[in-house]
Amino acid sequence: TATVIVEVAPPPVEPPVEPPVEPPVEPPVEPPVEPPVINIGDDVVVEGDTAAVTVTLSKASDEAVTVNFATADGTATVSGGDYDPATGTITFQPGQTESVVTVSTKEDNLREGSEFLNVVLSEPTNATIGDGEGQVEIIDIYEEPTISIGDQTVTEGETAVVTVTLSRAVEEAVTVDFVTADGTAIEVEGDYLGNSGTLTFAPGQTELIVTVVTLDDDLVEGTEDEFVMLSNAGNATIADPEGIVRIVDNDVEPEPEPEPEPEPEPEPE
């Protein structure tokens, strides 16, 4: 008998299965730190007062923050004498979030209404600028001056000098019209010469005069008067509109003729 030898091949060996490789875990990305934001406010003051404009930091910082500031003309101007210019650098120390810029305003004698100036921020360090322009409103406190006229007493034939006054000096021209008017003294009857015109107070001036020429006559008429009237004031109001000129008569009643002495009675014969 023959022997048959059968060789059986061993089963194929599977390669080992590698476990899946986990991707490396990335550390979380920190969001960028936003710098603080600088903002400036506004203020309203009466002329002559000091404005206080607040500058704020949106959050406290661990390091010093600086920003420059400077005033700038609006309708209020340095050359016009409305305020004193101011410039400088604000420094917020670590943890500080508020600072103040002061601006001195000036009082004047001009009628001008409210005026405005600006405070402008620039060149920040360790921060950014949000609102970089603050506004200061300066409220006018102009008090309108008043005009008054005085009285005068003269002897007929003299020139009356009537004073017209302004209650205070101002920085603009003030005008007022004047005209003479009859009282018991009558222009057409030759008591005085009429006068009229416009007075102009220059800036800073507070006193002017009106002259009235009176006329001498030979009539015995007692003291008479005439008036100087003010009207149409410009840049002022009239407090006392009527000046009185009293004209004292310089004529006297003639002395009466002495009565004749009686004739002596004839002596009896």
Coordinates of C-alpha atoms in Angstrom, one line a residue, residues 26-193:
E26 CA -4.6 71.4 21.8
P27 CA -4.6 73.8 24.8
P28 CA -7.6 76.3 24.8
V29 CA -6.8 79.5 22.9
E30 CA -7.2 82.5 25.2
P31 CA -9.1 85.4 23.6
P32 CA -7.0 88.5 23.1
V33 CA -7.2 91.0 25.9
E34 CA -9.1 94.1 24.8
P35 CA -7.4 97.3 25.9
P36 CA -9.6 99.8 27.9
V37 CA -11.4 102.6 26.0
I38 CA -11.0 106.2 26.9
N39 CA -14.1 108.5 26.7
I40 CA -14.6 112.2 27.4
G41 CA -17.8 113.9 28.6
D42 CA -19.3 117.4 28.2
D43 CA -20.0 120.3 30.7
V44 CA -22.1 123.4 30.9
V45 CA -20.9 126.5 32.8
V46 CA -21.8 130.2 33.3
E47 CA -19.2 132.5 31.8
G48 CA -16.5 133.2 34.4
D49 CA -16.8 129.8 36.0
T50 CA -14.4 126.9 35.5
A51 CA -15.6 123.9 33.4
A52 CA -14.8 120.4 34.7
V53 CA -14.8 117.8 31.9
T54 CA -14.6 114.2 33.0
V55 CA -12.4 111.7 31.2
T56 CA -13.1 108.0 31.9
L57 CA -11.5 104.6 31.3
S58 CA -13.9 101.8 30.4
K59 CA -12.2 99.4 32.8
A60 CA -9.3 99.4 35.3
S61 CA -6.0 98.5 33.8
D62 CA -3.0 96.8 35.4
E63 CA -0.7 99.3 33.8
A64 CA -0.6 103.0 33.5
V65 CA -2.7 104.6 30.7
T66 CA -2.0 108.0 29.3
V67 CA -3.8 110.3 26.8
N68 CA -3.1 113.8 25.6
F69 CA -5.7 116.6 25.7
A70 CA -6.0 120.1 24.2
T71 CA -8.7 122.7 24.0
A72 CA -9.9 123.9 20.6
D73 CA -12.0 126.9 19.6
G74 CA -15.6 126.6 18.6
T75 CA -17.9 129.6 18.7
A76 CA -16.0 130.5 21.9
T77 CA -12.4 131.6 21.1
V78 CA -9.2 132.3 23.0
S79 CA -8.6 135.4 20.9
G80 CA -12.0 136.7 21.8
G81 CA -11.3 136.4 25.5
D82 CA -13.9 133.6 26.1
Y83 CA -11.6 131.1 27.8
D84 CA -8.0 130.2 28.7
P85 CA -6.4 127.5 26.6
A86 CA -5.4 124.2 28.3
T87 CA -3.2 121.3 27.1
G88 CA -1.6 118.4 28.9
T89 CA -1.4 114.7 29.5
I90 CA -3.7 112.6 31.6
T91 CA -2.3 109.6 33.4
F92 CA -4.5 106.9 34.7
Q93 CA -2.6 105.0 37.4
P94 CA -3.2 101.2 37.6
G95 CA -6.8 100.7 38.9
Q96 CA -7.8 104.3 38.2
T97 CA -10.7 104.9 35.9
E98 CA -11.6 108.6 36.1
S99 CA -9.8 112.0 35.7
V100 CA -10.9 115.6 35.1
V101 CA -9.8 118.3 32.7
T102 CA -10.5 121.9 33.9
V103 CA -11.0 124.9 31.6
S104 CA -11.3 128.5 32.9
T105 CA -13.9 130.6 31.1
K106 CA -13.9 134.4 31.2
E107 CA -16.8 136.9 31.9
D108 CA -17.2 139.8 29.6
N109 CA -19.6 142.7 28.9
L110 CA -20.7 141.5 25.4
R111 CA -24.1 140.4 24.4
E112 CA -23.3 137.1 22.7
G113 CA -25.5 134.2 23.7
S114 CA -24.2 130.7 24.6
E115 CA -20.8 129.8 23.0
F116 CA -19.0 126.5 22.7
L117 CA -15.4 125.1 22.9
N118 CA -14.0 121.6 22.6
V119 CA -11.6 119.4 24.5
V120 CA -9.9 117.0 22.2
L121 CA -8.1 113.7 23.2
S122 CA -5.2 112.2 21.2
E123 CA -2.2 109.8 21.4
P124 CA -3.4 107.2 23.9
T125 CA -1.0 104.6 25.3
N126 CA -2.2 101.2 26.6
A127 CA -5.8 102.1 25.6
T128 CA -7.9 103.2 22.7
I129 CA -10.1 106.3 22.3
G130 CA -13.8 105.9 22.0
D131 CA -15.3 109.4 22.3
G132 CA -12.4 111.7 21.9
E133 CA -14.1 115.2 21.8
G134 CA -15.8 116.8 24.7
Q135 CA -17.8 120.0 24.5
V136 CA -18.1 122.9 26.9
E137 CA -21.1 125.2 26.7
I138 CA -20.5 128.7 28.1
I139 CA -23.8 130.4 29.0
D140 CA -23.8 134.2 28.6
I141 CA -24.8 136.3 31.7
Y142 CA -24.8 139.6 29.9
E143 CA -26.9 142.2 31.8
E144 CA -28.2 145.0 29.6
P145 CA -27.0 148.5 30.8
T146 CA -29.5 151.3 31.4
I147 CA -29.5 154.9 30.4
S148 CA -30.5 157.8 32.6
I149 CA -30.6 161.6 32.1
G150 CA -30.1 164.3 34.7
D151 CA -31.6 167.8 35.3
Q152 CA -29.9 171.2 35.1
T153 CA -30.8 174.7 36.4
V154 CA -29.4 177.8 34.6
T155 CA -30.0 181.5 34.4
E156 CA -31.6 182.6 31.2
G157 CA -28.9 183.3 28.6
E158 CA -26.7 180.5 29.8
T159 CA -26.1 177.1 28.2
A160 CA -27.5 174.2 30.1
V161 CA -25.3 171.0 30.2
V162 CA -27.4 167.9 30.8
T163 CA -25.6 164.7 31.7
V164 CA -26.6 161.4 30.2
T165 CA -25.2 158.3 31.9
L166 CA -24.8 154.6 31.2
S167 CA -25.2 152.3 34.3
R168 CA -22.0 150.4 33.5
A169 CA -19.3 150.2 31.0
V170 CA -19.8 147.6 28.2
E171 CA -17.7 146.4 25.3
E172 CA -20.0 147.4 22.5
A173 CA -21.3 150.8 21.4
V174 CA -24.6 152.1 22.9
T175 CA -26.8 154.7 21.2
V176 CA -29.8 156.8 22.3
D177 CA -31.7 159.6 20.6
F178 CA -32.5 162.9 22.3
V179 CA -34.7 165.8 21.5
T180 CA -35.7 169.0 23.4
A181 CA -39.4 169.6 24.2
D182 CA -41.4 172.6 25.5
G183 CA -42.5 172.9 29.0
T184 CA -43.4 176.4 30.4
A185 CA -40.4 177.6 28.4
I186 CA -41.4 177.8 24.7
E187 CA -38.9 177.5 21.9
V188 CA -40.9 179.6 19.4
E189 CA -41.3 182.4 22.0
G190 CA -37.5 182.7 22.2
D191 CA -36.9 181.0 25.6
Y192 CA -34.3 178.4 24.2
L193 CA -32.9 176.9 21.1

